[in-house]
PDB file of C-alpha atoms in Angstrom:
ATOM      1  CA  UNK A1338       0.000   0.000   0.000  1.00  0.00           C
ATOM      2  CA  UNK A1339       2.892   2.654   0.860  1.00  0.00           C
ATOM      3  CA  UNK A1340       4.138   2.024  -2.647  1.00  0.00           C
ATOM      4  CA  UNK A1341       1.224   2.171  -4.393  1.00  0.00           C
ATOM      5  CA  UNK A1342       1.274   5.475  -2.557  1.00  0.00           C
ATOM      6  CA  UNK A1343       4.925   6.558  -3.575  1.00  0.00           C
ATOM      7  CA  UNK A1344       4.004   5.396  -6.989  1.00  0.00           C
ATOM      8  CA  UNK A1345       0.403   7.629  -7.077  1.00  0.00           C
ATOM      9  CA  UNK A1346       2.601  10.846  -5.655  1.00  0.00           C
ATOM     10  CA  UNK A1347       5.501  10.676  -8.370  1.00  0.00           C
ATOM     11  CA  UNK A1348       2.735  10.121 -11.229  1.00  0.00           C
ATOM     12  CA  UNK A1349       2.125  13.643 -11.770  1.00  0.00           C
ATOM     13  CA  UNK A1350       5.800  14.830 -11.181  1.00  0.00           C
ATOM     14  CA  UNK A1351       7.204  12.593 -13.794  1.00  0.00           C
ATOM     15  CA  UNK A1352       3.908  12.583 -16.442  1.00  0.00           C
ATOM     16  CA  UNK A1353       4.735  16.980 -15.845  1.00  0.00           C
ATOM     17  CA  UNK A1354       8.570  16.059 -17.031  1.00  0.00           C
ATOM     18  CA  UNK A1355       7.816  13.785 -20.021  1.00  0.00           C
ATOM     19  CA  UNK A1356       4.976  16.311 -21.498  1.00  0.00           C
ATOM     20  CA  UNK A1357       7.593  19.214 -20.931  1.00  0.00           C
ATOM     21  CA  UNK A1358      10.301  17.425 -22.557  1.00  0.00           C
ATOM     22  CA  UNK A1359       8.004  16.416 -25.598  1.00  0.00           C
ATOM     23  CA  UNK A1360       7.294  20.228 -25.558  1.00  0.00           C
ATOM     24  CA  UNK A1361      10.756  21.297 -25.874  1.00  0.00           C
ATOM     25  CA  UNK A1362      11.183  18.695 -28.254  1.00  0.00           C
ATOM     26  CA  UNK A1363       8.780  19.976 -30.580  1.00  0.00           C
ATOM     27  CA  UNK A1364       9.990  23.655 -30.506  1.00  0.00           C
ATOM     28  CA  UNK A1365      13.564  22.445 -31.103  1.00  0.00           C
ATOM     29  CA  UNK A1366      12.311  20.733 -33.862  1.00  0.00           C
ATOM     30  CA  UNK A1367      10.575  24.301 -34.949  1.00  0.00           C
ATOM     31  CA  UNK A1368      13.829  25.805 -34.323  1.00  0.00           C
ATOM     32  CA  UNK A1369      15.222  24.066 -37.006  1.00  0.00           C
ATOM     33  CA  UNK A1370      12.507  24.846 -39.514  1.00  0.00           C
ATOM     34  CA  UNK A1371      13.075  28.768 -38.998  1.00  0.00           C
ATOM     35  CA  UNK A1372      16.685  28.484 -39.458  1.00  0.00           C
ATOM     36  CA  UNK A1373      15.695  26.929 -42.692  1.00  0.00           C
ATOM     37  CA  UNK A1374      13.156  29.545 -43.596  1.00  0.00           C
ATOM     38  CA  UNK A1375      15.329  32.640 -42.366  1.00  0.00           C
ATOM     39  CA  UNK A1376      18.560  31.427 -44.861  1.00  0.00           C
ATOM     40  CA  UNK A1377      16.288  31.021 -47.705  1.00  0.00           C
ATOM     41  CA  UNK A1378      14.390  34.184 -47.307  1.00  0.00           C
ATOM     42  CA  UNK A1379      17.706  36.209 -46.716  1.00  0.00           C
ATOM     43  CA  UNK A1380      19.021  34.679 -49.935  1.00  0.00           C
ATOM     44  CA  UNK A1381      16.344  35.225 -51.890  1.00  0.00           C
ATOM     45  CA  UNK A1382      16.900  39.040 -51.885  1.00  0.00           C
ATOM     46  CA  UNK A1383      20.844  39.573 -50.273  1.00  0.00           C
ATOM     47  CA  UNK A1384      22.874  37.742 -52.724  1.00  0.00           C
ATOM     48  CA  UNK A1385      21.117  39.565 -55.369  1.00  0.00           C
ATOM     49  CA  UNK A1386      20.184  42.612 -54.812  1.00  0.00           C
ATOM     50  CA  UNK A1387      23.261  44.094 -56.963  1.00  0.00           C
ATOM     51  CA  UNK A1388      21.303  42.801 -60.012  1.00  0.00           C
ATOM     52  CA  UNK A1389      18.464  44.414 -58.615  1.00  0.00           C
ATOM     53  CA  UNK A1390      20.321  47.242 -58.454  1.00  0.00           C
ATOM     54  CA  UNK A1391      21.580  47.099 -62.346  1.00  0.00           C
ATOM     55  CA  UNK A1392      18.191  45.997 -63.580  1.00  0.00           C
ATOM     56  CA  UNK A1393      17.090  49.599 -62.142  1.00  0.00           C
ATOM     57  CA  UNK A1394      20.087  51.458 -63.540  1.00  0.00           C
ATOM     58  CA  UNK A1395      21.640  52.428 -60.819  1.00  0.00           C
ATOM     59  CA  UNK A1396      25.639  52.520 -61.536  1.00  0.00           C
ATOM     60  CA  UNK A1397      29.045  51.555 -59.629  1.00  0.00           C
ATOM     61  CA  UNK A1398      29.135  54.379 -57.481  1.00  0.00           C
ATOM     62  CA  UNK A1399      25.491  54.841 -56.766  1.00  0.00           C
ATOM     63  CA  UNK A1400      25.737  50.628 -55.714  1.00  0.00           C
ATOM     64  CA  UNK A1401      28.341  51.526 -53.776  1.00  0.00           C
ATOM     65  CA  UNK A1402      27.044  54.031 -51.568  1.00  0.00           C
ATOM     66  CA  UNK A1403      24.132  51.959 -50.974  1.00  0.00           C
ATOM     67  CA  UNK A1404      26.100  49.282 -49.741  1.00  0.00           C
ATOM     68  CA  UNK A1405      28.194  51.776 -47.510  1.00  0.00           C
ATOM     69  CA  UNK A1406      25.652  53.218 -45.730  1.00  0.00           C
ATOM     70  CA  UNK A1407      23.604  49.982 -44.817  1.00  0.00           C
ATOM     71  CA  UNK A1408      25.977  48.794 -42.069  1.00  0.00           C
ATOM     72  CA  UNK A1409      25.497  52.516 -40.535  1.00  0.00           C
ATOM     73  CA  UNK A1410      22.099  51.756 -40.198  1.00  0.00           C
ATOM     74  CA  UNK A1411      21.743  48.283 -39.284  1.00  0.00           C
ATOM     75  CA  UNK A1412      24.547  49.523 -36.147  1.00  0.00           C
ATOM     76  CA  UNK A1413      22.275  52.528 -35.011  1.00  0.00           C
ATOM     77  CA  UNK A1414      19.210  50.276 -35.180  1.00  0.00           C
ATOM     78  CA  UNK A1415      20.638  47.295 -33.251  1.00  0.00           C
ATOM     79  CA  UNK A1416      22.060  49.963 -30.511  1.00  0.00           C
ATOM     80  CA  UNK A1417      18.552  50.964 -30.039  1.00  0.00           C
ATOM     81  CA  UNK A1418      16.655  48.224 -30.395  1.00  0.00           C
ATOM     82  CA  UNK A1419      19.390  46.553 -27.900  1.00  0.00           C
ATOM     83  CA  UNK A1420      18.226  48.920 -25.603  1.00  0.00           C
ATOM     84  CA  UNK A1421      14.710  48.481 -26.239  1.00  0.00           C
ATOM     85  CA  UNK A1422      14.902  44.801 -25.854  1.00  0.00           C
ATOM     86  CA  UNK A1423      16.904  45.179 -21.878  1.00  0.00           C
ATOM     87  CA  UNK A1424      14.007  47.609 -21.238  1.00  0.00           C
ATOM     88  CA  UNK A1425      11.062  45.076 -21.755  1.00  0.00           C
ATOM     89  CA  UNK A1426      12.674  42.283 -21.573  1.00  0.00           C
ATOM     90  CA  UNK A1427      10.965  40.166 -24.243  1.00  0.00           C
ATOM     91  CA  UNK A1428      13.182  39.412 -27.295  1.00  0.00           C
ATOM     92  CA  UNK A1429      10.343  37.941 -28.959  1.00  0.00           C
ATOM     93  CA  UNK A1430       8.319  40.826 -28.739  1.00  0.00           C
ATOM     94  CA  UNK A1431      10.716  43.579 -30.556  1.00  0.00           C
ATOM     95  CA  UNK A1432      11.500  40.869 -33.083  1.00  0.00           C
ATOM     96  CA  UNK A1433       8.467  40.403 -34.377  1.00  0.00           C
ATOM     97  CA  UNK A1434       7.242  43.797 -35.213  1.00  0.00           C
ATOM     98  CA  UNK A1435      10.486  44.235 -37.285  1.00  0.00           C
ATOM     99  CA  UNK A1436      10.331  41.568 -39.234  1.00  0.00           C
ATOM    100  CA  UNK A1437       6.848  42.118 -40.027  1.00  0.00           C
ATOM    101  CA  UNK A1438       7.813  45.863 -41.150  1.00  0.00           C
ATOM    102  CA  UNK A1439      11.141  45.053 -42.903  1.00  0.00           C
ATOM    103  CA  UNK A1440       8.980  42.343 -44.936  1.00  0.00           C
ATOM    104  CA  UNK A1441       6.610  44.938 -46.103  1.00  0.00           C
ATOM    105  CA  UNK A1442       9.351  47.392 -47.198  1.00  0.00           C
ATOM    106  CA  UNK A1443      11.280  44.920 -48.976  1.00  0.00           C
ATOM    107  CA  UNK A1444       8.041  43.994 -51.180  1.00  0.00           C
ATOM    108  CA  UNK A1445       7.607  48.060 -51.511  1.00  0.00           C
ATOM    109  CA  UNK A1446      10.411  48.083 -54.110  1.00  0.00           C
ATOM    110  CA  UNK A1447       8.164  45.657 -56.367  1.00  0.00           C
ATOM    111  CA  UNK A1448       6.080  49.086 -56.762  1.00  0.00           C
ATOM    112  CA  UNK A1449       7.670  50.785 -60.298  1.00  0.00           C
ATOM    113  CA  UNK A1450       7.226  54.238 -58.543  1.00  0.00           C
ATOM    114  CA  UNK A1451       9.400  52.936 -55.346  1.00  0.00           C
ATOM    115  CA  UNK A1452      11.770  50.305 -56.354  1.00  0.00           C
ATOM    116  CA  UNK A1453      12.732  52.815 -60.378  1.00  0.00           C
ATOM    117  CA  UNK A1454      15.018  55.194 -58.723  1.00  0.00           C
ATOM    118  CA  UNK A1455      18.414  55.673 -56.504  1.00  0.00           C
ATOM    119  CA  UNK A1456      17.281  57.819 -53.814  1.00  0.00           C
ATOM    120  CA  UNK A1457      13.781  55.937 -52.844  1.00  0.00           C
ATOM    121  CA  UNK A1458      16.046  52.362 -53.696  1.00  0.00           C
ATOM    122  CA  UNK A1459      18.177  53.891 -50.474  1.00  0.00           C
ATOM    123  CA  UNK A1460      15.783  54.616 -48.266  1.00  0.00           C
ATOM    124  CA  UNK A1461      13.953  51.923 -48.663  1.00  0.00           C
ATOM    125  CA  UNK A1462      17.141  49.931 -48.222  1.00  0.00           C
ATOM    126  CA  UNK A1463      18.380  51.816 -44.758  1.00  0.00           C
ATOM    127  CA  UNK A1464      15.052  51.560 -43.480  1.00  0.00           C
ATOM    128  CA  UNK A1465      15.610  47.752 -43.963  1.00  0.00           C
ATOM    129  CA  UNK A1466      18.570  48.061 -42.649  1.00  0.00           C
ATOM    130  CA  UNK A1467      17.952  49.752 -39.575  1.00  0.00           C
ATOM    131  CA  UNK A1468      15.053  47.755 -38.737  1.00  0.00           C
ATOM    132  CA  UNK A1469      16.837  44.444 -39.347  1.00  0.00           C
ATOM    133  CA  UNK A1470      17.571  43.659 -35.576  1.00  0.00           C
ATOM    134  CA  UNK A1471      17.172  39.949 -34.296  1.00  0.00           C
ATOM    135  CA  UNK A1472      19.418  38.366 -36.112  1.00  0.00           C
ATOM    136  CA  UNK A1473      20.751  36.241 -32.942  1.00  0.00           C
ATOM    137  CA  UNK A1474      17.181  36.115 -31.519  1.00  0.00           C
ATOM    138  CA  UNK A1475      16.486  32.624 -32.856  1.00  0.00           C
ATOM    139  CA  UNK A1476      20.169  31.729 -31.376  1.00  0.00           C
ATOM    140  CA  UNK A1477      18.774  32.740 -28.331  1.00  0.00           C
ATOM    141  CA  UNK A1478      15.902  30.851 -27.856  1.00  0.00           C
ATOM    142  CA  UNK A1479      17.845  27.811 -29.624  1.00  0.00           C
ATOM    143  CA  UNK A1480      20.261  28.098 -26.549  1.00  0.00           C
ATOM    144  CA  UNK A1481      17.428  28.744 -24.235  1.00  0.00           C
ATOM    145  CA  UNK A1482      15.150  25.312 -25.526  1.00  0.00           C
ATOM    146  CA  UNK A1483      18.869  23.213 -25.138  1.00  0.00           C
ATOM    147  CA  UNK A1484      20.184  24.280 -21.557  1.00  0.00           C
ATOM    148  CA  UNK A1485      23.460  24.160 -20.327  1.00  0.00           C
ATOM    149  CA  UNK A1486      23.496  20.266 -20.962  1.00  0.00           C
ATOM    150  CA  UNK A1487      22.524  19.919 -24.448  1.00  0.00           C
ATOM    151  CA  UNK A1488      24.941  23.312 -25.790  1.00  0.00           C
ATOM    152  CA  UNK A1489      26.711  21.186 -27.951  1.00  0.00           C
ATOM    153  CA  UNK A1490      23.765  20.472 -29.764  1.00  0.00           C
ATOM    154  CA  UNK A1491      23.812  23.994 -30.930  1.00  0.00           C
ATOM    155  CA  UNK A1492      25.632  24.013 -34.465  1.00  0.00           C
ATOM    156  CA  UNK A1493      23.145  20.911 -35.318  1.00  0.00           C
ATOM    157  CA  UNK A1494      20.811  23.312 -35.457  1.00  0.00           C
ATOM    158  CA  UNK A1495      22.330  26.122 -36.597  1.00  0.00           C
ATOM    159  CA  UNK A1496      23.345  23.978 -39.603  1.00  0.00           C
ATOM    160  CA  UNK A1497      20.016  24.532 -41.172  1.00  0.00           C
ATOM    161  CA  UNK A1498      20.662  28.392 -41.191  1.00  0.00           C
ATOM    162  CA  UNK A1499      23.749  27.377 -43.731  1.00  0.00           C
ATOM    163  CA  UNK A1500      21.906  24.347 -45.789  1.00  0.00           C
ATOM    164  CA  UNK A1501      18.797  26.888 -46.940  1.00  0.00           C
ATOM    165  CA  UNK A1502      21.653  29.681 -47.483  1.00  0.00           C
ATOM    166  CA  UNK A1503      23.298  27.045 -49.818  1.00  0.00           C
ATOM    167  CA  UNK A1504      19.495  25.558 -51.749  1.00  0.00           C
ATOM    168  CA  UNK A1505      18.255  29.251 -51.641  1.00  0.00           C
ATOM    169  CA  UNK A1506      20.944  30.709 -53.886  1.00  0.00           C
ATOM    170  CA  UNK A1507      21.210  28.046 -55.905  1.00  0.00           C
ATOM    171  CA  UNK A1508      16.968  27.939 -56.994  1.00  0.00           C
ATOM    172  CA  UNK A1509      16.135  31.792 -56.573  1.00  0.00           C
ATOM    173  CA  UNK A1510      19.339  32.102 -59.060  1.00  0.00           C
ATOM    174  CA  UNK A1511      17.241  30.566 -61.120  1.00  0.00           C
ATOM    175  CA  UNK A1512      13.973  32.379 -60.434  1.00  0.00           C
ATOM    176  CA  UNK A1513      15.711  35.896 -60.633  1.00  0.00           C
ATOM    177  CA  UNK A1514      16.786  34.876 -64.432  1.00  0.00           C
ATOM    178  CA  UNK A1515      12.872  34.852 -65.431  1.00  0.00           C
ATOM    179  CA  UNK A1516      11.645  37.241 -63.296  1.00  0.00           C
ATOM    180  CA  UNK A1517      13.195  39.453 -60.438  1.00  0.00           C
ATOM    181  CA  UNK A1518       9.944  40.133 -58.970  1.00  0.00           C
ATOM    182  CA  UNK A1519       9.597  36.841 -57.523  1.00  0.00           C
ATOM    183  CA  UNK A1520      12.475  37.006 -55.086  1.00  0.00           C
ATOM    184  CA  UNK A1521      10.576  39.681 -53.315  1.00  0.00           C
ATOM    185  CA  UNK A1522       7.076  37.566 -53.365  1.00  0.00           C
ATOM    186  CA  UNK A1523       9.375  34.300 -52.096  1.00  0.00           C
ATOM    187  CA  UNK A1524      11.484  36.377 -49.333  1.00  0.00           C
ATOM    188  CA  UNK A1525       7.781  37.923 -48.202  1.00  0.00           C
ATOM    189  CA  UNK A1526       5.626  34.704 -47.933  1.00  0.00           C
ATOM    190  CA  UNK A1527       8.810  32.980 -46.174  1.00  0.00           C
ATOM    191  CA  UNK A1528       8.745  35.739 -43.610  1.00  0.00           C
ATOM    192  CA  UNK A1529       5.427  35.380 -43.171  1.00  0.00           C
ATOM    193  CA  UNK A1530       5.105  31.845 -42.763  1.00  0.00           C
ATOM    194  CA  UNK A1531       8.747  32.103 -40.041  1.00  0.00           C
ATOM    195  CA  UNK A1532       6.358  35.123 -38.395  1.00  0.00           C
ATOM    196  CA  UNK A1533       3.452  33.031 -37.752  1.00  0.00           C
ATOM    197  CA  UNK A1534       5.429  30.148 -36.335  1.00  0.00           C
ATOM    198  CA  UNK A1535       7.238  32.040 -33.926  1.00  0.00           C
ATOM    199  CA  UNK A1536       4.299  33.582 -32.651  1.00  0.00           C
ATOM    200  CA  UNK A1537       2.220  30.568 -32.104  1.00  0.00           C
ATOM    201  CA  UNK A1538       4.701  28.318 -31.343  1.00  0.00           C
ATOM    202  CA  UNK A1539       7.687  30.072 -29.219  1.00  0.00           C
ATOM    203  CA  UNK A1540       7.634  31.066 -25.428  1.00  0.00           C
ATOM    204  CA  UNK A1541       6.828  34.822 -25.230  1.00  0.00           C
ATOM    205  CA  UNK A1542      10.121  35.091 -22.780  1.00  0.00           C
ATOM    206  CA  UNK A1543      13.235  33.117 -22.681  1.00  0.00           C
ATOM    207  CA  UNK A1544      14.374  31.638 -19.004  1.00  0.00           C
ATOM    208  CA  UNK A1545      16.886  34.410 -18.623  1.00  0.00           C
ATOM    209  CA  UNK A1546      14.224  36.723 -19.332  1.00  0.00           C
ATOM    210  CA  UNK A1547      11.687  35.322 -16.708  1.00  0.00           C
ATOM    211  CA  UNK A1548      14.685  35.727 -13.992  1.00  0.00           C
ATOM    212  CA  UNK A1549      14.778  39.243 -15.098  1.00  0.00           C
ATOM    213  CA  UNK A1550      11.595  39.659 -15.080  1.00  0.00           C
ATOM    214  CA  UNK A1551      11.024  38.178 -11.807  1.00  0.00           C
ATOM    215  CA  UNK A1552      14.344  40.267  -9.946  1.00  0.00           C
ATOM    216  CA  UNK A1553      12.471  43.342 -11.251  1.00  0.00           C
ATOM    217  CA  UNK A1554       9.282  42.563  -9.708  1.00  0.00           C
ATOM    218  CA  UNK A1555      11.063  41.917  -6.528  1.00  0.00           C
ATOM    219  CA  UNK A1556      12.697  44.918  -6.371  1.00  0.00           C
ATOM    220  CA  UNK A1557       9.683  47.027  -7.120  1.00  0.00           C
ATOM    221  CA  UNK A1558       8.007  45.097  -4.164  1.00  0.00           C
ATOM    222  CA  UNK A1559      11.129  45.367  -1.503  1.00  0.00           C
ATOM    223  CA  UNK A1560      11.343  49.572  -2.461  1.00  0.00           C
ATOM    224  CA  UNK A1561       7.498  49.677  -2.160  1.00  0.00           C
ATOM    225  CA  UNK A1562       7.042  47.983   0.590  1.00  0.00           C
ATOM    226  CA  UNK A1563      10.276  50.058   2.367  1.00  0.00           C
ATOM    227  CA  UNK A1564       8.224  53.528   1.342  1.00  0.00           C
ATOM    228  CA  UNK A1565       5.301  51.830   2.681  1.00  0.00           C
ATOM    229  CA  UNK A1566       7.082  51.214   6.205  1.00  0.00           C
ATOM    230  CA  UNK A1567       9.330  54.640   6.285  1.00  0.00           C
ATOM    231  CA  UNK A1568       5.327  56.388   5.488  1.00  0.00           C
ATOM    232  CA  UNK A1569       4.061  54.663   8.873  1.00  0.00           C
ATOM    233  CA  UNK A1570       7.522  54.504  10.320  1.00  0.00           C
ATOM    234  CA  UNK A1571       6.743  57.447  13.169  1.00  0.00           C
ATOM    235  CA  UNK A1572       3.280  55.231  14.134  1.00  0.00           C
ATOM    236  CA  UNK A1573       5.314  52.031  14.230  1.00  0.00           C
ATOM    237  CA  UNK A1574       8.327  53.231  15.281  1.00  0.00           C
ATOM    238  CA  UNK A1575       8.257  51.162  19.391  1.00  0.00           C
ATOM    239  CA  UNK A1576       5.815  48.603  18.738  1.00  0.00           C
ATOM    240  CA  UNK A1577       8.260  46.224  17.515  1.00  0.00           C
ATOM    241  CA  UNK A1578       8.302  44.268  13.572  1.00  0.00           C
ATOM    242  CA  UNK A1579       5.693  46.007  11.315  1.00  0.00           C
ATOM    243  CA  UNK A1580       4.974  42.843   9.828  1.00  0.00           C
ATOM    244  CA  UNK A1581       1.554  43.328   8.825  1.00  0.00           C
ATOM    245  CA  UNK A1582       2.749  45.271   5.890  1.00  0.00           C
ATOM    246  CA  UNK A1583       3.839  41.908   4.555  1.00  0.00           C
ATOM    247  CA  UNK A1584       7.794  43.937   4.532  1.00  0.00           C
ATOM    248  CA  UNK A1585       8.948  41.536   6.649  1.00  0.00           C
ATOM    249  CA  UNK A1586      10.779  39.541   3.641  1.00  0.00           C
ATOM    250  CA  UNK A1587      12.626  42.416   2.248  1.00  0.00           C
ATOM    251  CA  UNK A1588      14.201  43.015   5.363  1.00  0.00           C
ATOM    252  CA  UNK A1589      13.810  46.565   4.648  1.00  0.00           C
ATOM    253  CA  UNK A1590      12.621  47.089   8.733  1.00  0.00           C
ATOM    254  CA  UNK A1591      15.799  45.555   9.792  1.00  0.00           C
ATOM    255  CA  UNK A1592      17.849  47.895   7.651  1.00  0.00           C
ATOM    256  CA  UNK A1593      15.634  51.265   8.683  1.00  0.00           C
ATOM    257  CA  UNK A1594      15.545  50.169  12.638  1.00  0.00           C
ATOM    258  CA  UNK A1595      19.295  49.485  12.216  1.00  0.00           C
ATOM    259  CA  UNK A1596      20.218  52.888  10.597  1.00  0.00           C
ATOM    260  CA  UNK A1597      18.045  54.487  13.186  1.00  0.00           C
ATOM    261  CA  UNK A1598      19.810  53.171  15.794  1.00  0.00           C
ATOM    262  CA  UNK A1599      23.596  53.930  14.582  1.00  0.00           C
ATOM    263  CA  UNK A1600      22.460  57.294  14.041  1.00  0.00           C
ATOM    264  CA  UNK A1601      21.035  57.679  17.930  1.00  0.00           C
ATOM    265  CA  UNK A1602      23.785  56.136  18.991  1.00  0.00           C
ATOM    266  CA  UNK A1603      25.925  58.774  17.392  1.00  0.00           C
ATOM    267  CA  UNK A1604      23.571  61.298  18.973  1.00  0.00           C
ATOM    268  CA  UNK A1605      23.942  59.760  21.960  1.00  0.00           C
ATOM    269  CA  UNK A1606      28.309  60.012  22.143  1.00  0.00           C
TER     270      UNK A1606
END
């Protein structure tokens, strides 16, 4: 009977493990699938967007300063959107919005009166550019999903990034031959399809994130309750722990009722 017992208490414990391991197992598997789909969409436009460029007639040294000033940009966006992402602490969050607006800019220069010309060509390009942040986001999560056990596992994965660079070059080659146009439809609907799976699929915040998260909160909680306590200090000040406050945990009493009695103490001599 006492086993049958031990047995009935573990059941839930270890059925909780397997179903989160299957989980994890799933989204690594999803992991892989959107390091496929980001290599192929960033091929489909990146390795030829010079011929792009000469289909349009832009020349040498107008190429050239578009290809200058797109590393400005993408630094100045990531520096920001760096910051963004420690503010809110949600990776996923910032990612997402920027891939759904750099999409939608690329496919702008299928528009004749966009994509016809070297000064809306560049600033449709630095607005790319500067809105291209997250590309270690998926590395992130990828390390997240693994743990510190399984981080050798993490070029398996990232090998996918590199096979769809390889078989994206190689058939939208091909498709930019016939018809340039359909690089930008192919790099769209493959950031679609990478958008919708990371947003169903993915954990809105990564574990580091939740600790974050959760060190934030507690600080917010130890300085409120501590304003909360120095507010009814004078009232409690004699009647011992002002527990009821629930600031017991923070220890912020013990540090107030300490200070206050170095400085009488220094009154005192």
């Amino acid at each position: 009977t006492s086993s049958m017992a031990v047995q009935s208490a573990l059941l839930p414990a270890s059925v909780g493990v397997d179903a989160e391991e299957k989980l994890r197992s799933r989204q690594l598997r999803l992991v892989k699938l959107l390091y496929f789909l980001q290599g192929f969409s960033g091929s489909s436009f990146g390795r030829f967007a010079t011929l792009f460029y000469i289909d349009r007639g832009l020349g040498a040294h107008q190429i050239g300063i578009l290809e200058a000033v797109q590393p400005i940009a993408t630094a100045l966006g990531n520096q920001i959107f760096g910051a963004l992402v420690d503010l809110m602490q949600c990776k996923k969050w910032v990612w997402l919005p920027s891939r759904v607006l750099t999409s939608a800019l690329l496919l702008l220069l299928i528009v004749p009166a966009i994509g016809c010309c070297f000064e809306t060509i560049t600033i449709i390009m630095c607005a790319i550019a500067f809105f291209s942040f997250g590309g270690g986001v998926l590395d992130t999560y990828t390390l997240d999903l693994l743990g510190h056990a399984r981080r050798g596992e993490y070029g398996q994965h990232r090998l996918w990034l590199a096979v769809a660079w390889g078989v994206g070059n190689a058939v939208m080659g091909l498709v930019a031959e016939r018809n340039f146009d359909w690089n930008f439809v192919t790099a769209g609907a493959l950031n679609l399809l990478a958008i919708f799976l990371m947003t169903a699929t993915l954990p809105r915040h990564t574990r580091d994130e939740r600790r974050q998260i959760e060190k934030r909160t507690l600080r917010k909680q130890r300085a409120k309750a501590f304003e909360q306590w120095e507010e009814e200090g004078g009232r409690a000040r004699g009647r011992g722990c002002f527990g009821r406050l629930g600031c017991g945990a923070c220890g912020a009493c013990c540090a107030l009722r300490t200070r206050t009695r170095t400085r009488t103490r220094a009154v005192g001599d």
